[in-house]
Coordinates of C-alpha atoms and ligand atoms in Angstrom, one line a residue:
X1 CA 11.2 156.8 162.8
X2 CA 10.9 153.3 164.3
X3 CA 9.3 150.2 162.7
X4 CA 8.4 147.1 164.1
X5 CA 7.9 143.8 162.5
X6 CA 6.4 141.0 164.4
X7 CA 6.8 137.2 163.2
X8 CA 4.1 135.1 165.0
X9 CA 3.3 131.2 165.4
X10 CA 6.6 130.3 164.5
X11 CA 6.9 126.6 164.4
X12 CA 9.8 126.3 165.7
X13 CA 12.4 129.4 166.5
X14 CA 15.9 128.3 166.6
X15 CA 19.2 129.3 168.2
X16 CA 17.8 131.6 171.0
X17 CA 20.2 133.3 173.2
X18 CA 19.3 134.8 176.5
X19 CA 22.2 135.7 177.2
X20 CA 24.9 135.3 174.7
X21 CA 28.0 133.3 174.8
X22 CA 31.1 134.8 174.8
X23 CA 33.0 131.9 173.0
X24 CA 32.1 129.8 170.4
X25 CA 30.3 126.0 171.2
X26 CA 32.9 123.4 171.5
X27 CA 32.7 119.7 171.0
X28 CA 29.4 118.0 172.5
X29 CA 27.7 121.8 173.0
X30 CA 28.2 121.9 169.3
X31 CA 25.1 119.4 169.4
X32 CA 22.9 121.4 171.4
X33 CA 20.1 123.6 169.6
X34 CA 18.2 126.2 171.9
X35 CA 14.8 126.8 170.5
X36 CA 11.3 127.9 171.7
X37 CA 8.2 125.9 169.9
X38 CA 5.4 128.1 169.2
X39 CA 6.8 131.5 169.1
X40 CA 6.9 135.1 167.9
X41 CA 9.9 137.4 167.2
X42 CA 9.7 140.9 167.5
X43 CA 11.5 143.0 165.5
X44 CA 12.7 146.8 165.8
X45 CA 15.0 149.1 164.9
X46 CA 17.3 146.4 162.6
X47 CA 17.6 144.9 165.8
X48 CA 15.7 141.7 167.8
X49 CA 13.7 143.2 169.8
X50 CA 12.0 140.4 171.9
X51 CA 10.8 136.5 171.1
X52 CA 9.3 134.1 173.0
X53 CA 6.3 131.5 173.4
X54 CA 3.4 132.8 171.8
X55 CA 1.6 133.5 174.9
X56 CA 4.0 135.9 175.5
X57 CA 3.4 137.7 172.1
X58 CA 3.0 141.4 171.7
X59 CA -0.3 142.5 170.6
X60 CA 0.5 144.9 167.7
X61 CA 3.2 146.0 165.3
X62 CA 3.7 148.0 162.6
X63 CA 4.0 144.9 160.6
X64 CA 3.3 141.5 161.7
X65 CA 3.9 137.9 159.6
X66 CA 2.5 135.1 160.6
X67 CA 4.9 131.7 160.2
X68 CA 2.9 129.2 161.3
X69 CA 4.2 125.9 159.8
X70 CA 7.5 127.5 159.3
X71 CA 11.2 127.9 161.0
X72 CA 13.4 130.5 162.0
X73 CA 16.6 130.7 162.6
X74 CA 19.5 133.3 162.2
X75 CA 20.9 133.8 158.9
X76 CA 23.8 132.2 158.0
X77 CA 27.5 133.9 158.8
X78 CA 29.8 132.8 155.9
X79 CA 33.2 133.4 157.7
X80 CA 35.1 132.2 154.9
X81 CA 34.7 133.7 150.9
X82 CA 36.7 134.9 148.1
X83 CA 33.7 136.5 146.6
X84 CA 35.4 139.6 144.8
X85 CA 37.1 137.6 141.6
X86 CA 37.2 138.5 137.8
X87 CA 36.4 135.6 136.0
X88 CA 34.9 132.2 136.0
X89 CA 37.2 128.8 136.0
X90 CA 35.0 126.4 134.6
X91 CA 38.1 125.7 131.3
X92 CA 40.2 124.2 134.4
X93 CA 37.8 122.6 136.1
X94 CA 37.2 120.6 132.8
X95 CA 40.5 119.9 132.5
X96 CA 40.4 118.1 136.1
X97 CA 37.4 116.1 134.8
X98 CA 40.2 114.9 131.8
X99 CA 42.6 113.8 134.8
X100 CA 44.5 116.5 135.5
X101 CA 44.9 117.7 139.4
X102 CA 45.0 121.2 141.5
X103 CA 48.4 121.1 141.9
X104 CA 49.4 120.3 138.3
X105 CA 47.0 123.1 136.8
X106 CA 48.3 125.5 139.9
X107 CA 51.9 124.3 139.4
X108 CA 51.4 125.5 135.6
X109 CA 50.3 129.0 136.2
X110 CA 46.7 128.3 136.4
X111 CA 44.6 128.6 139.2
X112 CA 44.9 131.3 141.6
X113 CA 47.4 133.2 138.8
X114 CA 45.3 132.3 136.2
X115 CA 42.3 134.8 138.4
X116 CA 45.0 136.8 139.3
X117 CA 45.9 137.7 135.7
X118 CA 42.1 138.4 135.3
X119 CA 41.7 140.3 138.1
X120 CA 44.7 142.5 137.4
X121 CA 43.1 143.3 133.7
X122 CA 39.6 144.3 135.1
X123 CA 38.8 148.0 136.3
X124 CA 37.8 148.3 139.9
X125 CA 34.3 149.2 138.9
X126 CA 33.4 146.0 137.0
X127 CA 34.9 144.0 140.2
X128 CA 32.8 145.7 142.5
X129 CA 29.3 145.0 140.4
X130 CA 30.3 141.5 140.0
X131 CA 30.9 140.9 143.4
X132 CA 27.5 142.6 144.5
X133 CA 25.3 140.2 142.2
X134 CA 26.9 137.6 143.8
X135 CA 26.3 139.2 147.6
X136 CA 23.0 139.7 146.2
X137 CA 22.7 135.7 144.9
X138 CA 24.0 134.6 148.2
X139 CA 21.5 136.8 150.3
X140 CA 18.8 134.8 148.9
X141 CA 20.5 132.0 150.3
X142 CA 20.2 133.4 153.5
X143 CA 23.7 134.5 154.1
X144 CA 23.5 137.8 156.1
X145 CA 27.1 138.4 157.3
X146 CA 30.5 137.4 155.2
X147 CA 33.9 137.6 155.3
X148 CA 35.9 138.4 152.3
X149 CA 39.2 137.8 151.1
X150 CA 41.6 139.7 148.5
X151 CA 44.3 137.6 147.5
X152 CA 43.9 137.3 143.6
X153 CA 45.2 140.5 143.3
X154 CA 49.3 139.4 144.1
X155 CA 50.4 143.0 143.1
X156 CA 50.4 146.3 145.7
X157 CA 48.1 148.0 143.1
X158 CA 45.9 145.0 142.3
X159 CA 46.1 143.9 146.0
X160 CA 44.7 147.7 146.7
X161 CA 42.2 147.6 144.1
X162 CA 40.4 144.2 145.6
X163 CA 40.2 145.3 149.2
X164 CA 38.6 148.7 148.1
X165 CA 36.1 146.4 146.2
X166 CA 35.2 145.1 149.4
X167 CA 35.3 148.1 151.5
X168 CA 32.7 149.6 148.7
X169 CA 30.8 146.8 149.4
X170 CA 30.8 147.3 153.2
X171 CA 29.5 150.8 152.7
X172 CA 27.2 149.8 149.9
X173 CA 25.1 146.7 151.8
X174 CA 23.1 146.2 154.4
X175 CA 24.7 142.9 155.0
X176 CA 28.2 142.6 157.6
X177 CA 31.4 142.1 155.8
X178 CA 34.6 141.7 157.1
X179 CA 37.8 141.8 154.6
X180 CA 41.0 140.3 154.9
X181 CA 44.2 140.8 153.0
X182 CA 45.5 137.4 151.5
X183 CA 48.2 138.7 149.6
X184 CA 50.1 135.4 150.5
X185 CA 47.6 133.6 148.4
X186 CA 50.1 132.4 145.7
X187 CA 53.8 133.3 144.8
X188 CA 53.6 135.3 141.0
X189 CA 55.5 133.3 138.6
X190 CA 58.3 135.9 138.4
X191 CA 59.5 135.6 141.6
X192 CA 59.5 131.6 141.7
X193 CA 63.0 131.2 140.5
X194 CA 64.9 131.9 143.8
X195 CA 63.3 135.1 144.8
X196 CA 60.2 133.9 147.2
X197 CA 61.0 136.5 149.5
X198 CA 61.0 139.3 147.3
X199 CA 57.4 138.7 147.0
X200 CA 57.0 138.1 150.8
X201 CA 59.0 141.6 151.2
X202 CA 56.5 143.1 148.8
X203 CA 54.0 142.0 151.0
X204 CA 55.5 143.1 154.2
X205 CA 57.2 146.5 153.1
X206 CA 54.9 147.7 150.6
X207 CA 51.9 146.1 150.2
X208 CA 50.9 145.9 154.2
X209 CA 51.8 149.2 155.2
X210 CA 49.3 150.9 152.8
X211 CA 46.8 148.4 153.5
X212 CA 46.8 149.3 157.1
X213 CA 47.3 153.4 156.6
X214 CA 43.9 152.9 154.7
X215 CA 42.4 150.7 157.2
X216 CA 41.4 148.4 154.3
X217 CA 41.5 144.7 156.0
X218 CA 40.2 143.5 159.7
X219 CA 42.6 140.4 159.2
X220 CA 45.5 138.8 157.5
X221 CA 45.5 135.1 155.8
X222 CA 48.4 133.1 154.3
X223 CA 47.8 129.8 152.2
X224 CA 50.1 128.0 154.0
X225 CA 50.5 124.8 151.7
X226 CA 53.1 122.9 149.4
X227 CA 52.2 125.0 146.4
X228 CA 51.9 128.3 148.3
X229 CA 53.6 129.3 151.2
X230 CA 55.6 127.2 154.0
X231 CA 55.2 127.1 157.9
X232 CA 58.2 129.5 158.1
X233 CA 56.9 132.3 155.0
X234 CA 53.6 131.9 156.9
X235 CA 55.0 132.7 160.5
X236 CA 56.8 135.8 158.5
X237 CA 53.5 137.1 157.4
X238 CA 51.8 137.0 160.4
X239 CA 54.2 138.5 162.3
X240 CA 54.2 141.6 160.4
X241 CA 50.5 141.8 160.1
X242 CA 50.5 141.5 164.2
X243 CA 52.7 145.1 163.9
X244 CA 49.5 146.3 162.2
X245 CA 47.1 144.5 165.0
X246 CA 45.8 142.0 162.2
X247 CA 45.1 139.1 163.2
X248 CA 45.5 135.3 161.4
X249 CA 42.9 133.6 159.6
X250 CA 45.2 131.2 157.6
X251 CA 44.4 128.9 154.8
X252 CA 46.1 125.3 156.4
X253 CA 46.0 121.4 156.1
X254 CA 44.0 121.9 152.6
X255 CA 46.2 119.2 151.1
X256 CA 49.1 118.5 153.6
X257 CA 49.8 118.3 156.9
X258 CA 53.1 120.9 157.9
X259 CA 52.8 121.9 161.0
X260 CA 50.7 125.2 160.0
X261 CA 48.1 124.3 162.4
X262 CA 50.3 124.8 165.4
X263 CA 51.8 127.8 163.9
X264 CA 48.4 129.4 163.5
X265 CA 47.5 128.9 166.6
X266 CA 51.1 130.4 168.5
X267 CA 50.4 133.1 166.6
X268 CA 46.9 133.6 168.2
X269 CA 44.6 133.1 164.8
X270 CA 41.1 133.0 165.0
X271 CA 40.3 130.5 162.6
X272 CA 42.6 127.7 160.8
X273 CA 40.6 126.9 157.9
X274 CA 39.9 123.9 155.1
X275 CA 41.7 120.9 157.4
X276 CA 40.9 118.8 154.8
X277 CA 43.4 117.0 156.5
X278 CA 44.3 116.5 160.2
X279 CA 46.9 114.6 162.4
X280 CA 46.9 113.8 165.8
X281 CA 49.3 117.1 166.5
X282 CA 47.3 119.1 164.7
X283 CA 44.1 118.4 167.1
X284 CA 46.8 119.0 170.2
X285 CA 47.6 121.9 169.5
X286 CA 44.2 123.3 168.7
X287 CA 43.2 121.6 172.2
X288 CA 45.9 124.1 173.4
X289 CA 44.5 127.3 171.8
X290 CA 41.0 129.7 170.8
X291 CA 41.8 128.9 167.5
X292 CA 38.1 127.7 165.4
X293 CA 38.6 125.3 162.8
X294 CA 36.7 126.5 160.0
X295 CA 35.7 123.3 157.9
X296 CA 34.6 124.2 153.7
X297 CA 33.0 121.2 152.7
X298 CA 32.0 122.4 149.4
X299 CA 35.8 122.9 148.2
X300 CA 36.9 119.4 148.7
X301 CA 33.7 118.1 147.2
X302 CA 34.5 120.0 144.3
X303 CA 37.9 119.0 144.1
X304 CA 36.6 115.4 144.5
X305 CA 39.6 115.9 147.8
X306 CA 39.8 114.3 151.3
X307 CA 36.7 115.1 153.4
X308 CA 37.7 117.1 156.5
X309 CA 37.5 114.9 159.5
X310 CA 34.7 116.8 161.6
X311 CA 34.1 114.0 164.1
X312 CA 37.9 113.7 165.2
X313 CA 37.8 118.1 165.9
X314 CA 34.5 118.2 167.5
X315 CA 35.2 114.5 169.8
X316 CA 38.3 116.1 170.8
X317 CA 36.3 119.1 172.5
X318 CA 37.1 121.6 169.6
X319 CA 35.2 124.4 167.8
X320 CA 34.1 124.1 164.4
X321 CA 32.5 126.7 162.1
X322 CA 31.4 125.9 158.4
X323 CA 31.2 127.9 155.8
X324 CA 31.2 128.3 151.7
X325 CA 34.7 128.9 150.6
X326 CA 33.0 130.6 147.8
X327 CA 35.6 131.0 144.7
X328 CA 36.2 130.2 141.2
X329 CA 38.8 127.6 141.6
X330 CA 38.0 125.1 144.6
X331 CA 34.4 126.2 145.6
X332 CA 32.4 127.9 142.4
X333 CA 29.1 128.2 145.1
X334 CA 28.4 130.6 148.2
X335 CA 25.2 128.3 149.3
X336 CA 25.3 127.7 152.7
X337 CA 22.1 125.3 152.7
X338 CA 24.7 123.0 150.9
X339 CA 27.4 123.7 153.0
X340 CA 25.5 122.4 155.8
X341 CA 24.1 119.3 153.9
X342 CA 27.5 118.0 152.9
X343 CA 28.5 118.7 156.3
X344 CA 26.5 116.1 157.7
X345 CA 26.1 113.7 154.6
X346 CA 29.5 113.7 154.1
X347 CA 31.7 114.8 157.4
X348 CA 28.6 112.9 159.5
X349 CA 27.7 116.4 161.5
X350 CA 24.0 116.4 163.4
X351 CA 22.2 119.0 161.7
X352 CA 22.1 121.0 164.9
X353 CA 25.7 120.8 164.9
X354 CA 26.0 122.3 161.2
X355 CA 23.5 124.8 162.2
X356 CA 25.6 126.3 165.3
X357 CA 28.7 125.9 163.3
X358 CA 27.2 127.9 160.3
X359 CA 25.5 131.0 162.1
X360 CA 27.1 131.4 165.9
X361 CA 30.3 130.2 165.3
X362 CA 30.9 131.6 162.1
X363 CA 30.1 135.0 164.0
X364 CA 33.1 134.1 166.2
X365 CA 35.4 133.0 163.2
X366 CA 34.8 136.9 162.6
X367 CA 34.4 138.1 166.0
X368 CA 31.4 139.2 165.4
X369 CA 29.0 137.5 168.1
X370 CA 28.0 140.2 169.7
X371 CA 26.1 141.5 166.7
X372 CA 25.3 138.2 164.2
X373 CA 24.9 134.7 164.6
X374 CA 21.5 133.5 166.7
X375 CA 18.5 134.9 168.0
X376 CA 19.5 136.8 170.7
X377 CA 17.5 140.6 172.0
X378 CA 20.1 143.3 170.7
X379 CA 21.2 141.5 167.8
X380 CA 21.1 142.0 164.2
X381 CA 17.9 141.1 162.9
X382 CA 19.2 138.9 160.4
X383 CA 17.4 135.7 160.1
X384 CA 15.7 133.2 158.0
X385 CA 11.9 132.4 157.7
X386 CA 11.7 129.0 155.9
X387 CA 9.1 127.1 153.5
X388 CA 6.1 125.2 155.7
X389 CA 9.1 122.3 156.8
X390 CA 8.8 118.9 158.8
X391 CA 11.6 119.5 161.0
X392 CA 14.8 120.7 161.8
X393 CA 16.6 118.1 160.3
X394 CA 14.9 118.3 157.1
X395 CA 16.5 121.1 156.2
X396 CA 19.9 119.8 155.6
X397 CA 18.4 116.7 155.1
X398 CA 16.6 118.4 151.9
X399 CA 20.0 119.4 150.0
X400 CA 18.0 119.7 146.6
X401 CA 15.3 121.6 147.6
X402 CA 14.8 125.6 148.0
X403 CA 13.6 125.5 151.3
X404 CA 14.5 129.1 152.5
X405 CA 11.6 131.4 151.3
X406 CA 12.3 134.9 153.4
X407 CA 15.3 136.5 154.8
X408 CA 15.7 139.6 157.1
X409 CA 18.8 141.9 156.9
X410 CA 18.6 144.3 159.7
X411 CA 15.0 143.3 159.6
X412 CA 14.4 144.3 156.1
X413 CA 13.9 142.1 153.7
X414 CA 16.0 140.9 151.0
Ligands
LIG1 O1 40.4 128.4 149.6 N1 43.3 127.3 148.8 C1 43.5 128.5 148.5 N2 42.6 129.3 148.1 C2 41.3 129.0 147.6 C3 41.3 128.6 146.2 C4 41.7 129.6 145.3 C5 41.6 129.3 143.9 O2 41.8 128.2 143.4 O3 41.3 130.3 143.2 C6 40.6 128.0 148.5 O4 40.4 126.9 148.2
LIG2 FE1 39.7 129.9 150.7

């Protein structure tokens, strides 16, 4: 049976498509913020229906809202988690606050081996309600489509065990998730004494194939870094996930500048993400590519790290998407509001730039524009309907404060 849901005397209804893009906003369109004053939003089906000024507005629904004094706008697309994770990290992070640094406590066997070892312990059940309290948590957040990573598993079975986490959760929620297998996510200790690529053939041989014959991950990531993986393991990887059809999302440029970037981007990714740090051939060869540079803010703030330089990518003409980097080491928060406030406190974004980057082109940092990311008739009706609020800018502007008070997955409320 069909329901409708009509939201009337919107204040202000933001990121309307009439006919949607087909690549994500670049450079100075990042800035630009369609929106109707004054309007309604028809719902029906899970999908958007119609919107429009008000004097345009349906007579009847099944349901109707009325939002006057508040926003819309589309619910956030986090293209960038590791939401399915056994425990907490908050020992380490203490140990930071005492001087010591994410290299040293990685370089030790903390860190990513440290969850790893956790993750490995902890049955597949438990995983799988963690990880839907916190989909839940970030829902309220307004959060309507994710990505999410594996990568803390680092053995075939473990690896396995994650990504069927997440495909339980894709059968499970109302909310779009797409998974990708990071088994390059950190070498295990026992293969660090001159046997790298014994893990990186674990990967390729075993751990890929299975993967793929189960159709368990849309893409594959390496954490191309000093302490991870180098340009040349990383160009490995993705070549043997390209024999499966998965494309690159790759971790890059959290710490260091190698030359991942322009890997990444030869090897046709759809995202490079972190860039905490970024040289001048870094931003050529993402001039020369589709490749969206996915900016975390919340990680380096956490990590009290470099701030990634968002004016350089988006004056250069680029793409950039935000999102959380929600995980227990680096980012231990899947709150997009924040994301988007430390976007333009600290990485001086306009807040219509951080709201494009955070909805539509986190939809295309997961290729999925066609169904998430703005207002647009046919899409998802996945949206946010905030507090009474002054303006658009007051919502990142308002980091503190609670200001989303609704949100509609597939039109139905959270
Ligand atoms: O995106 N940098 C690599 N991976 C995660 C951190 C993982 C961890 O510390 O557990 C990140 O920051
Ligand atoms: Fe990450």
């Amino acid at each position: 049976m069909s329901t409708s849901l009509l939201v009337s005397n919107i204040k202000n209804l933001i990121l309307t498509e009439d006919s949607p893009r087909n690549s994500p906003l670049r450079g100075a369109d990042l800035a630009h913020l369609p929106s109707i004053k004054n309007a309604f939003l028809l719902v029906e089906n899970q999908r958007i229906k119609d919107f429009g000024p008000m004097k345009n507005c349906p007579e009847r629904a099944d349901r109707t809202i009325d939002a006057t004094g508040r926003i819309v706008l589309p619910a956030w697309v986090d293209s960038h988690t590791h939401l399915v994770f056994a425990k907490t990290r908050e020992d380490e992070w203490v140990n930071r606050i005492k001087g010591m640094s994410y290299e040293e406590i990685a370089n030790r066997g903390g860190g990513i081996l440290n969850s790893a070892k956790r993750l490995q312990e902890t049955p597949e059940d438990m995983l799988f309600e963690q990880a839907l309290g916190r989909l839940e948590e970030i829902k309220n957040y307004g959060t309507g489509a994710i990505e999410i990573k594996s990568g803390y598993g680092l053995t075939v079975e473990s690896e396995l065990k994650m990504l069927r986490v997440i495909r339980r959760l894709k059968e499970s929620n109302e909310m779009g998730i797409k998974a990708t297998f990071l088994g390059a996510h950190s070498v295990p200790m026992e293969y660090r004494n001159g046997n790298r690529q014994g893990y990186i053939d674990l990967i390729i041989n075993e751990m890929l194939p299975q993967i793929a014959g189960e159709g368990l991950a849309d893409y594959i990531d390496v954490f191309c870094e000093k302490v991870a993986f180098s340009v040349s393991e990383t160009e490995q990887i993705m070549e043997a996930g390209a024999r499966y059809d998965l494309k690159p999302k790759i971790h890059v440029n959290q710490f260091y500048c190698l030359g991942g970037i322009a890997a990444a981007v030869k090897h046709g990714a759809i995202s490079v993400d972190h860039l905490e740090v970024v040289d001048d051939s870094d931003v050529e060869a993402l001039k020369n590519g589709e490749t969206i540079a996915t900016l975390l803010p919340s990680a380096p703030f956490f990590l009290n790290d470099h701030i990634p330089p968002a004016r350089k990518l988006i004056d250069a003409g680029l793409p950039v998407a935000l999102a959380t980097d929600f995980n227990p080491g680096t980012s231990p928060s899947g709150r997009m509001p924040f994301v988007l406030s430390l976007a333009c406190i600290q990485m001086k974004m306009l807040p219509e730039e951080a709201i494009n980057a955070s909805t539509l082109n986190g939809a295309f940092a997961l290729e999925w524009a066609d169904e998430y990311g703005s207002i647009a008739r046919g899409k998802a009706a996945n949206f946010i309907l905030t507090k009474e609020v002054p303006s658009v800018a007051y919502l990142p502007y308002a980091f503190g404060s609670d200001w989303v008070k609704r949100v509609f997955i597939k039109g139905k409320e959270s």
